[in-house]
PDB file of C-alpha atoms in Angstrom:
ATOM      1  CA  MET A 299     -17.664 -17.025  10.701  1.00  0.00           C
ATOM      2  CA  VAL A 300     -17.319 -13.259  11.912  1.00  0.00           C
ATOM      3  CA  GLY A 301     -14.695 -12.491   9.190  1.00  0.00           C
ATOM      4  CA  GLU A 302     -17.039 -13.631   6.384  1.00  0.00           C
ATOM      5  CA  ASP A 303     -19.964 -11.731   7.554  1.00  0.00           C
ATOM      6  CA  ALA A 304     -17.960  -8.379   8.007  1.00  0.00           C
ATOM      7  CA  LYS A 305     -16.396  -8.916   4.577  1.00  0.00           C
ATOM      8  CA  LYS A 306     -20.008  -8.861   2.884  1.00  0.00           C
ATOM      9  CA  SER A 307     -20.909  -5.413   4.801  1.00  0.00           C
ATOM     10  CA  PRO A 308     -20.862  -2.565   2.090  1.00  0.00           C
ATOM     11  CA  ILE A 309     -20.007   0.096   4.909  1.00  0.00           C
ATOM     12  CA  LEU A 310     -16.833  -1.695   5.731  1.00  0.00           C
ATOM     13  CA  ASP A 311     -14.029   0.678   6.681  1.00  0.00           C
ATOM     14  CA  GLY A 312     -10.196   0.435   7.317  1.00  0.00           C
ATOM     15  CA  GLY A 313     -10.399  -0.548  11.222  1.00  0.00           C
ATOM     16  CA  ALA A 314     -13.254  -3.195  10.390  1.00  0.00           C
ATOM     17  CA  MET A 315     -11.075  -4.763   7.606  1.00  0.00           C
ATOM     18  CA  LEU A 316      -8.159  -5.341   9.932  1.00  0.00           C
ATOM     19  CA  LEU A 317     -10.497  -6.844  12.451  1.00  0.00           C
ATOM     20  CA  CYS A 318     -11.778  -8.927   9.623  1.00  0.00           C
ATOM     21  CA  VAL A 319      -8.410  -9.888   8.605  1.00  0.00           C
ATOM     22  CA  CYS A 320      -7.585 -10.786  12.069  1.00  0.00           C
ATOM     23  CA  ALA A 321     -10.616 -13.020  12.670  1.00  0.00           C
ATOM     24  CA  ASP A 322     -10.040 -14.939   9.438  1.00  0.00           C
ATOM     25  CA  LEU A 323      -6.276 -15.331  10.420  1.00  0.00           C
ATOM     26  CA  PHE A 324      -6.938 -17.239  13.589  1.00  0.00           C
ATOM     27  CA  SER A 325     -10.314 -18.968  12.474  1.00  0.00           C
ATOM     28  CA  PRO A 326      -9.927 -22.669  12.664  1.00  0.00           C
ATOM     29  CA  ALA A 327     -11.494 -23.074   9.127  1.00  0.00           C
ATOM     30  CA  GLY A 328      -8.422 -21.913   7.656  1.00  0.00           C
ATOM     31  CA  LYS A 329      -7.425 -18.573   5.815  1.00  0.00           C
ATOM     32  CA  SER A 330      -9.450 -16.768   3.192  1.00  0.00           C
ATOM     33  CA  ASP A 331      -7.955 -15.077  -0.054  1.00  0.00           C
ATOM     34  CA  MET A 332      -8.208 -11.930   1.588  1.00  0.00           C
ATOM     35  CA  ALA A 333      -6.297 -12.993   4.861  1.00  0.00           C
ATOM     36  CA  VAL A 334      -3.661 -14.528   2.602  1.00  0.00           C
ATOM     37  CA  ASN A 335      -3.351 -11.330   0.489  1.00  0.00           C
ATOM     38  CA  SER A 336      -3.258  -8.910   3.527  1.00  0.00           C
ATOM     39  CA  MET A 337      -0.564 -11.072   5.506  1.00  0.00           C
ATOM     40  CA  PRO A 338       2.231  -8.610   4.632  1.00  0.00           C
ATOM     41  CA  VAL A 339       0.284  -5.714   5.844  1.00  0.00           C
ATOM     42  CA  PHE A 340      -0.627  -7.302   8.982  1.00  0.00           C
ATOM     43  CA  ILE A 341       3.138  -8.270   9.651  1.00  0.00           C
ATOM     44  CA  LEU A 342       3.913  -4.481   8.757  1.00  0.00           C
ATOM     45  CA  PHE A 343       1.454  -3.223  11.547  1.00  0.00           C
ATOM     46  CA  LEU A 344       2.996  -5.683  13.658  1.00  0.00           C
ATOM     47  CA  VAL A 345       6.783  -4.952  13.014  1.00  0.00           C
ATOM     48  CA  VAL A 346       6.834  -1.203  12.535  1.00  0.00           C
ATOM     49  CA  PRO A 347       5.757  -0.130  16.193  1.00  0.00           C
ATOM     50  CA  PHE A 348       8.491  -2.602  17.453  1.00  0.00           C
ATOM     51  CA  VAL A 349      11.195  -1.069  15.334  1.00  0.00           C
ATOM     52  CA  GLU A 350       9.850   2.534  16.292  1.00  0.00           C
ATOM     53  CA  ILE A 351      10.187   1.784  20.086  1.00  0.00           C
ATOM     54  CA  TYR A 352      13.531   0.267  19.677  1.00  0.00           C
ATOM     55  CA  LEU A 353      14.770   3.382  17.853  1.00  0.00           C
ATOM     56  CA  LEU A 354      13.128   5.656  20.471  1.00  0.00           C
ATOM     57  CA  VAL A 355      14.762   3.787  23.265  1.00  0.00           C
ATOM     58  CA  GLU A 356      18.196   3.546  21.570  1.00  0.00           C
ATOM     59  CA  ILE A 357      18.360   7.018  20.406  1.00  0.00           C
ATOM     60  CA  GLY A 358      16.948   8.359  23.784  1.00  0.00           C
ATOM     61  CA  ALA A 359      19.613   6.272  25.661  1.00  0.00           C
ATOM     62  CA  ARG A 360      22.454   7.974  23.674  1.00  0.00           C
ATOM     63  CA  ILE A 361      21.337  11.381  23.359  1.00  0.00           C
ATOM     64  CA  GLY A 362      18.827  11.862  26.353  1.00  0.00           C
ATOM     65  CA  ALA A 363      15.042  11.514  26.583  1.00  0.00           C
ATOM     66  CA  PRO A 364      14.555  15.775  26.055  1.00  0.00           C
ATOM     67  CA  TRP A 365      16.719  15.740  22.952  1.00  0.00           C
ATOM     68  CA  THR A 366      15.000  12.603  21.501  1.00  0.00           C
ATOM     69  CA  ILE A 367      11.530  14.234  21.970  1.00  0.00           C
ATOM     70  CA  LEU A 368      12.826  17.624  20.646  1.00  0.00           C
ATOM     71  CA  LEU A 369      14.205  15.702  17.532  1.00  0.00           C
ATOM     72  CA  VAL A 370      10.974  13.743  16.991  1.00  0.00           C
ATOM     73  CA  VAL A 371       8.926  16.993  17.119  1.00  0.00           C
ATOM     74  CA  LEU A 372      11.601  19.059  14.973  1.00  0.00           C
ATOM     75  CA  THR A 373      11.147  16.150  12.273  1.00  0.00           C
ATOM     76  CA  ALA A 374       7.365  16.588  12.286  1.00  0.00           C
ATOM     77  CA  ILE A 375       7.649  20.278  11.946  1.00  0.00           C
ATOM     78  CA  VAL A 376      10.128  20.119   9.134  1.00  0.00           C
ATOM     79  CA  GLY A 377       8.389  17.321   7.402  1.00  0.00           C
ATOM     80  CA  ALA A 378       5.103  19.136   7.566  1.00  0.00           C
ATOM     81  CA  TRP A 379       6.600  22.170   5.940  1.00  0.00           C
ATOM     82  CA  LEU A 380       8.315  20.196   3.149  1.00  0.00           C
ATOM     83  CA  VAL A 381       5.060  18.341   2.379  1.00  0.00           C
ATOM     84  CA  ARG A 382       3.279  21.533   2.241  1.00  0.00           C
ATOM     85  CA  VAL A 383       5.640  23.043  -0.112  1.00  0.00           C
ATOM     86  CA  GLN A 384       6.007  20.012  -2.402  1.00  0.00           C
ATOM     87  CA  GLY A 385       2.175  19.480  -2.249  1.00  0.00           C
ATOM     88  CA  LEU A 386       1.698  23.103  -3.639  1.00  0.00           C
ATOM     89  CA  ALA A 387       3.977  22.403  -6.485  1.00  0.00           C
ATOM     90  CA  THR A 388       2.378  19.084  -7.100  1.00  0.00           C
ATOM     91  CA  TRP A 389      -1.045  20.987  -7.201  1.00  0.00           C
ATOM     92  CA  ARG A 390       0.295  23.534  -9.646  1.00  0.00           C
ATOM     93  CA  ARG A 391       1.568  20.762 -11.970  1.00  0.00           C
ATOM     94  CA  PHE A 392      -1.995  19.163 -11.455  1.00  0.00           C
ATOM     95  CA  GLN A 393      -3.716  22.443 -12.557  1.00  0.00           C
ATOM     96  CA  ALA A 394      -1.123  22.698 -15.749  1.00  0.00           C
ATOM     97  CA  SER A 395      -1.925  19.398 -16.778  1.00  0.00           C
ATOM     98  CA  LEU A 396      -5.711  20.144 -16.881  1.00  0.00           C
ATOM     99  CA  ALA A 397      -5.189  23.356 -18.461  1.00  0.00           C
ATOM    100  CA  ARG A 398      -3.139  21.556 -21.336  1.00  0.00           C
ATOM    101  CA  ASN A 399      -6.029  18.910 -21.543  1.00  0.00           C
ATOM    102  CA  GLU A 400      -3.645  16.247 -20.346  1.00  0.00           C
ATOM    103  CA  LEU A 401      -4.450  13.667 -17.749  1.00  0.00           C
ATOM    104  CA  PRO A 402      -2.882  14.502 -14.495  1.00  0.00           C
ATOM    105  CA  ALA A 403      -2.152  10.919 -13.535  1.00  0.00           C
ATOM    106  CA  THR A 404       1.441  11.713 -12.672  1.00  0.00           C
ATOM    107  CA  ALA A 405       0.446  14.652 -10.447  1.00  0.00           C
ATOM    108  CA  LEU A 406      -2.364  12.580  -8.676  1.00  0.00           C
ATOM    109  CA  ALA A 407       0.186   9.748  -8.017  1.00  0.00           C
ATOM    110  CA  GLU A 408       2.622  12.081  -6.703  1.00  0.00           C
ATOM    111  CA  GLY A 409      -0.122  13.661  -4.406  1.00  0.00           C
ATOM    112  CA  LEU A 410      -0.994  10.402  -2.877  1.00  0.00           C
ATOM    113  CA  CYS A 411       2.651   9.693  -2.281  1.00  0.00           C
ATOM    114  CA  LEU A 412       2.936  13.199  -0.788  1.00  0.00           C
ATOM    115  CA  LEU A 413      -0.310  12.372   1.467  1.00  0.00           C
ATOM    116  CA  ILE A 414       1.427   9.109   2.812  1.00  0.00           C
ATOM    117  CA  ALA A 415       4.574  10.945   3.369  1.00  0.00           C
ATOM    118  CA  GLY A 416       2.829  13.608   5.445  1.00  0.00           C
ATOM    119  CA  ALA A 417       1.078  10.967   7.643  1.00  0.00           C
ATOM    120  CA  LEU A 418       4.488   9.170   8.185  1.00  0.00           C
ATOM    121  CA  LEU A 419       6.226  12.255   9.148  1.00  0.00           C
ATOM    122  CA  LEU A 420       3.495  13.184  11.706  1.00  0.00           C
ATOM    123  CA  THR A 421       3.732   9.952  13.237  1.00  0.00           C
ATOM    124  CA  PRO A 422       6.208  10.048  16.303  1.00  0.00           C
ATOM    125  CA  GLY A 423       9.184   7.558  15.453  1.00  0.00           C
ATOM    126  CA  PHE A 424      12.441   7.668  13.433  1.00  0.00           C
ATOM    127  CA  PHE A 425      11.801   4.952  11.072  1.00  0.00           C
ATOM    128  CA  THR A 426       8.479   6.571   9.804  1.00  0.00           C
ATOM    129  CA  ASP A 427      10.151   9.745   9.562  1.00  0.00           C
ATOM    130  CA  GLY A 428      12.885   8.197   7.437  1.00  0.00           C
ATOM    131  CA  VAL A 429      10.384   6.477   5.088  1.00  0.00           C
ATOM    132  CA  GLY A 430       8.407   9.786   4.926  1.00  0.00           C
ATOM    133  CA  PHE A 431      11.542  11.677   4.132  1.00  0.00           C
ATOM    134  CA  ALA A 432      12.440   9.281   1.464  1.00  0.00           C
ATOM    135  CA  CYS A 433       8.944   9.809  -0.076  1.00  0.00           C
ATOM    136  CA  LEU A 434       9.660  13.665  -0.393  1.00  0.00           C
ATOM    137  CA  ILE A 435      12.760  13.206  -2.446  1.00  0.00           C
ATOM    138  CA  PRO A 436      11.466  13.532  -6.098  1.00  0.00           C
ATOM    139  CA  PRO A 437      13.711  11.049  -7.873  1.00  0.00           C
ATOM    140  CA  LEU A 438      12.802   8.340  -5.323  1.00  0.00           C
ATOM    141  CA  ARG A 439       9.234   9.194  -5.288  1.00  0.00           C
ATOM    142  CA  ARG A 440       8.841   8.873  -8.977  1.00  0.00           C
ATOM    143  CA  ALA A 441      10.773   5.611  -8.954  1.00  0.00           C
ATOM    144  CA  LEU A 442       8.601   4.235  -6.503  1.00  0.00           C
ATOM    145  CA  ILE A 443       5.527   5.251  -8.533  1.00  0.00           C
ATOM    146  CA  ARG A 444       7.008   3.653 -11.522  1.00  0.00           C
ATOM    147  CA  GLN A 445       7.559   0.483  -9.700  1.00  0.00           C
ATOM    148  CA  LEU A 446       4.152   0.495  -8.132  1.00  0.00           C
ATOM    149  CA  LEU A 447       2.571   1.188 -11.682  1.00  0.00           C
ATOM    150  CA  GLN A 448       4.772  -1.630 -13.364  1.00  0.00           C
ATOM    151  CA  ARG A 449       3.310  -4.136 -10.807  1.00  0.00           C
ATOM    152  CA  SER A 450      -0.225  -3.069 -11.183  1.00  0.00           C
ATOM    153  CA  ALA A 451      -2.807  -3.442 -13.865  1.00  0.00           C
ATOM    154  CA  TRP A 452      -3.426   0.468 -14.010  1.00  0.00           C
ATOM    155  CA  LYS A 453      -1.239   2.060 -16.549  1.00  0.00           C
ATOM    156  CA  MET A 454      -0.711   6.061 -16.835  1.00  0.00           C
ATOM    157  CA  THR A 455      -0.749   7.219 -20.090  1.00  0.00           C
ATOM    158  CA  GLN A 456       1.214  10.678 -21.225  1.00  0.00           C
ATOM    159  CA  GLY A 457      -0.067  13.356 -23.689  1.00  0.00           C
ATOM    160  CA  PRO A 458      -3.267  15.172 -24.102  1.00  0.00           C
ATOM    161  CA  ALA A 459      -6.479  13.314 -23.528  1.00  0.00           C
ATOM    162  CA  GLN A 460      -8.587  12.575 -26.713  1.00  0.00           C
ATOM    163  CA  PRO A 461     -11.931  13.868 -27.010  1.00  0.00           C
ATOM    164  CA  ARG A 462     -14.808  11.479 -28.010  1.00  0.00           C
ATOM    165  CA  ASP A 463     -16.445  12.007 -31.559  1.00  0.00           C
ATOM    166  CA  SER A 464     -19.850  13.214 -30.866  1.00  0.00           C
ATOM    167  CA  SER A 465     -21.190  12.044 -34.252  1.00  0.00           C
ATOM    168  CA  GLU A 466     -20.164   8.435 -33.021  1.00  0.00           C
ATOM    169  CA  PRO A 467     -23.380   6.578 -31.198  1.00  0.00           C
ATOM    170  CA  LEU A 468     -22.653   5.782 -27.513  1.00  0.00           C
ATOM    171  CA  ASP A 469     -24.123   2.051 -26.933  1.00  0.00           C
ATOM    172  CA  GLY A 470     -25.402   1.225 -23.576  1.00  0.00           C
ATOM    173  CA  ASN A 471     -28.655  -0.420 -21.980  1.00  0.00           C
ATOM    174  CA  TYR A 472     -31.310   1.415 -20.273  1.00  0.00           C
ATOM    175  CA  LYS A 473     -34.551   1.014 -18.236  1.00  0.00           C
ATOM    176  CA  ARG A 474     -37.250   3.299 -17.797  1.00  0.00           C
ATOM    177  CA  ILE A 475     -38.126   3.646 -14.188  1.00  0.00           C
ATOM    178  CA  ASP A 476     -41.660   5.059 -14.308  1.00  0.00           C
ATOM    179  CA  ASP A 477     -42.777   2.034 -16.521  1.00  0.00           C
ATOM    180  CA  LYS A 478     -44.117  -0.833 -14.450  1.00  0.00           C
TER     181      LYS A 478
END
Protein backbone atom coordinates (compact mmCIF):
# COMPACT_ATOMS: atom_id res chain seq x y z
CA MET A 1 0.00 0.00 0.00
CA VAL A 2 1.37 3.43 -0.94
CA GLY A 3 0.34 5.03 2.36
CA GLU A 4 2.09 2.40 4.49
CA ASP A 5 5.39 2.77 2.55
CA ALA A 6 5.27 6.56 2.78
CA LYS A 7 4.63 6.50 6.55
CA LYS A 8 7.85 4.55 7.10
CA SER A 9 9.94 7.23 5.39
CA PRO A 10 12.06 9.24 7.85
CA ILE A 11 11.92 12.36 5.68
CA LEU A 12 8.16 12.66 5.53
CA ASP A 13 7.01 16.28 5.32
CA GLY A 14 3.56 17.83 5.71
CA GLY A 15 2.52 17.52 2.06
CA ALA A 16 3.57 13.91 1.85
CA MET A 17 1.76 13.24 5.12
CA LEU A 18 -1.47 14.61 3.64
CA LEU A 19 -1.03 12.42 0.55
CA CYS A 20 -0.32 9.47 2.80
CA VAL A 21 -3.51 10.11 4.79
CA CYS A 22 -5.55 10.49 1.61
CA ALA A 23 -4.14 7.24 0.22
CA ASP A 24 -5.06 5.42 3.43
CA LEU A 25 -8.56 6.92 3.53
CA PHE A 26 -9.45 5.59 0.11
CA SER A 27 -7.58 2.29 0.27
CA PRO A 28 -9.69 -0.87 0.01
CA ALA A 29 -7.81 -2.52 2.88
CA GLY A 30 -9.34 -0.14 5.39
CA LYS A 31 -8.23 2.78 7.47
CA SER A 32 -5.02 2.89 9.45
CA ASP A 33 -4.77 4.47 12.91
CA MET A 34 -3.15 7.58 11.42
CA ALA A 35 -6.01 8.01 8.94
CA VAL A 36 -8.61 7.72 11.68
CA ASN A 37 -6.81 10.24 13.92
CA SER A 38 -6.27 12.73 11.09
CA MET A 39 -9.83 12.62 9.76
CA PRO A 40 -10.83 15.92 11.47
CA VAL A 41 -7.80 17.62 9.90
CA PHE A 42 -8.76 16.25 6.48
CA ILE A 43 -12.32 17.53 6.92
CA LEU A 44 -10.96 20.91 8.05
CA PHE A 45 -8.84 21.19 4.90
CA LEU A 46 -11.91 20.30 2.89
CA VAL A 47 -14.46 22.60 4.59
CA VAL A 48 -12.46 25.80 5.23
CA PRO A 49 -11.87 26.63 1.53
CA PHE A 50 -15.59 26.28 0.82
CA VAL A 51 -16.44 28.58 3.74
CA GLU A 52 -13.86 31.11 2.52
CA ILE A 53 -15.19 31.07 -1.05
CA TYR A 54 -18.77 31.41 0.17
CA LEU A 55 -17.90 34.39 2.39
CA LEU A 56 -15.85 36.09 -0.34
CA VAL A 57 -18.70 35.72 -2.85
CA GLU A 58 -21.38 36.89 -0.40
CA ILE A 59 -19.42 39.89 0.85
CA GLY A 60 -18.36 40.72 -2.70
CA ALA A 61 -22.00 40.68 -3.80
CA ARG A 62 -23.00 43.02 -0.98
CA ILE A 63 -20.18 45.59 -1.02
CA GLY A 64 -18.62 45.03 -4.44
CA ALA A 65 -15.48 43.27 -5.64
CA PRO A 66 -13.03 46.21 -5.28
CA TRP A 67 -14.09 46.86 -1.68
CA THR A 68 -13.88 43.15 -0.87
CA ILE A 69 -10.34 42.95 -2.25
CA LEU A 70 -9.39 46.10 -0.34
CA LEU A 71 -10.86 44.67 2.86
CA VAL A 72 -8.94 41.39 2.45
CA VAL A 73 -5.66 43.27 1.85
CA LEU A 74 -6.36 45.64 4.75
CA THR A 75 -7.00 42.78 7.18
CA ALA A 76 -3.73 41.17 6.09
CA ILE A 77 -1.77 44.41 6.67
CA VAL A 78 -3.39 45.17 10.04
CA GLY A 79 -3.04 41.53 11.10
CA ALA A 80 0.66 41.42 10.18
CA TRP A 81 1.28 44.61 12.17
CA LEU A 82 -0.58 43.26 15.22
CA VAL A 83 1.27 39.93 15.05
CA ARG A 84 4.57 41.83 14.89
CA VAL A 85 3.72 43.99 17.92
CA GLN A 86 2.46 41.07 20.01
CA GLY A 87 5.30 38.85 18.82
CA LEU A 88 7.88 41.35 20.04
CA ALA A 89 6.10 41.60 23.40
CA THR A 90 6.08 37.80 23.65
CA TRP A 91 9.78 37.72 22.77
CA ARG A 92 10.49 40.17 25.62
CA ARG A 93 8.51 37.96 28.05
CA PHE A 94 10.48 34.95 26.79
CA GLN A 95 13.80 36.69 27.44
CA ALA A 96 12.64 37.93 30.85
CA SER A 97 11.65 34.37 31.85
CA LEU A 98 15.08 33.11 30.86
CA ALA A 99 16.76 35.94 32.78
CA ARG A 100 14.77 34.92 35.92
CA ASN A 101 15.88 31.29 35.33
CA GLU A 102 12.26 30.24 34.67
CA LEU A 103 10.96 27.90 32.03
CA PRO A 104 9.49 30.12 29.26
CA ALA A 105 6.78 27.59 28.36
CA THR A 106 3.93 30.12 28.34
CA ALA A 107 5.85 32.51 26.10
CA LEU A 108 6.73 29.66 23.72
CA ALA A 109 3.11 28.51 23.52
CA GLU A 110 1.95 32.08 22.90
CA GLY A 111 4.63 32.47 20.25
CA LEU A 112 3.36 29.36 18.47
CA CYS A 113 -0.19 30.68 18.69
CA LEU A 114 0.95 34.02 17.23
CA LEU A 115 2.74 32.20 14.41
CA ILE A 116 -0.46 30.36 13.54
CA ALA A 117 -2.43 33.64 13.81
CA GLY A 118 0.01 35.29 11.40
CA ALA A 119 -0.37 32.50 8.88
CA LEU A 120 -4.17 32.67 9.14
CA LEU A 121 -4.21 36.47 8.77
CA LEU A 122 -2.02 36.38 5.68
CA THR A 123 -4.27 33.78 4.08
CA PRO A 124 -6.85 35.61 1.95
CA GLY A 125 -10.33 35.17 3.35
CA PHE A 126 -12.65 36.37 6.07
CA PHE A 127 -13.07 33.14 8.06
CA THR A 128 -9.32 32.61 8.52
CA ASP A 129 -8.97 36.32 9.35
CA GLY A 130 -11.60 35.96 12.06
CA VAL A 131 -9.82 32.97 13.60
CA GLY A 132 -6.46 34.75 13.28
CA PHE A 133 -7.74 37.90 14.98
CA ALA A 134 -9.26 35.75 17.74
CA CYS A 135 -5.79 34.28 18.37
CA LEU A 136 -4.48 37.83 18.78
CA ILE A 137 -6.76 38.59 21.74
CA PRO A 138 -4.55 37.70 24.76
CA PRO A 139 -7.30 36.33 27.07
CA LEU A 140 -8.69 34.12 24.27
CA ARG A 141 -5.20 33.01 23.30
CA ARG A 142 -4.34 32.05 26.90
CA ALA A 143 -7.65 30.22 27.30
CA LEU A 144 -6.98 28.29 24.08
CA ILE A 145 -3.48 27.38 25.26
CA ARG A 146 -4.86 26.30 28.65
CA GLN A 147 -7.48 24.09 26.96
CA LEU A 148 -4.92 22.49 24.68
CA LEU A 149 -2.57 21.82 27.58
CA GLN A 150 -5.32 20.23 29.66
CA ARG A 151 -6.09 17.86 26.81
CA SER A 152 -2.46 16.98 26.13
CA ALA A 153 0.05 14.86 27.98
CA TRP A 154 2.54 17.75 28.21
CA LYS A 155 2.19 19.95 31.24
CA MET A 156 3.74 23.36 31.78
CA THR A 157 5.38 24.18 35.08
CA GLN A 158 5.65 27.63 36.56
CA GLY A 159 8.49 28.97 38.63
CA PRO A 160 12.26 28.84 38.45
CA ALA A 161 14.00 25.87 36.90
CA GLN A 162 15.63 23.61 39.48
CA PRO A 163 19.36 23.06 38.85
CA ARG A 164 20.64 19.50 39.07
CA ASP A 165 22.91 18.59 41.98
CA SER A 166 26.32 18.00 40.41
CA SER A 167 27.39 15.62 43.21
CA GLU A 168 24.57 13.25 42.25
CA PRO A 169 25.72 10.61 39.72
CA LEU A 170 24.17 10.61 36.27
CA ASP A 171 23.24 7.09 35.14
CA GLY A 172 23.34 6.09 31.50
CA ASN A 173 24.54 3.51 29.00
CA TYR A 174 27.50 4.00 26.74
CA LYS A 175 29.40 2.16 24.05
CA ARG A 176 32.92 2.91 22.93
CA ILE A 177 32.91 3.39 19.20
CA ASP A 178 36.65 2.92 18.67
CA ASP A 179 36.56 -0.64 20.11
CA LYS A 180 35.69 -3.37 17.65
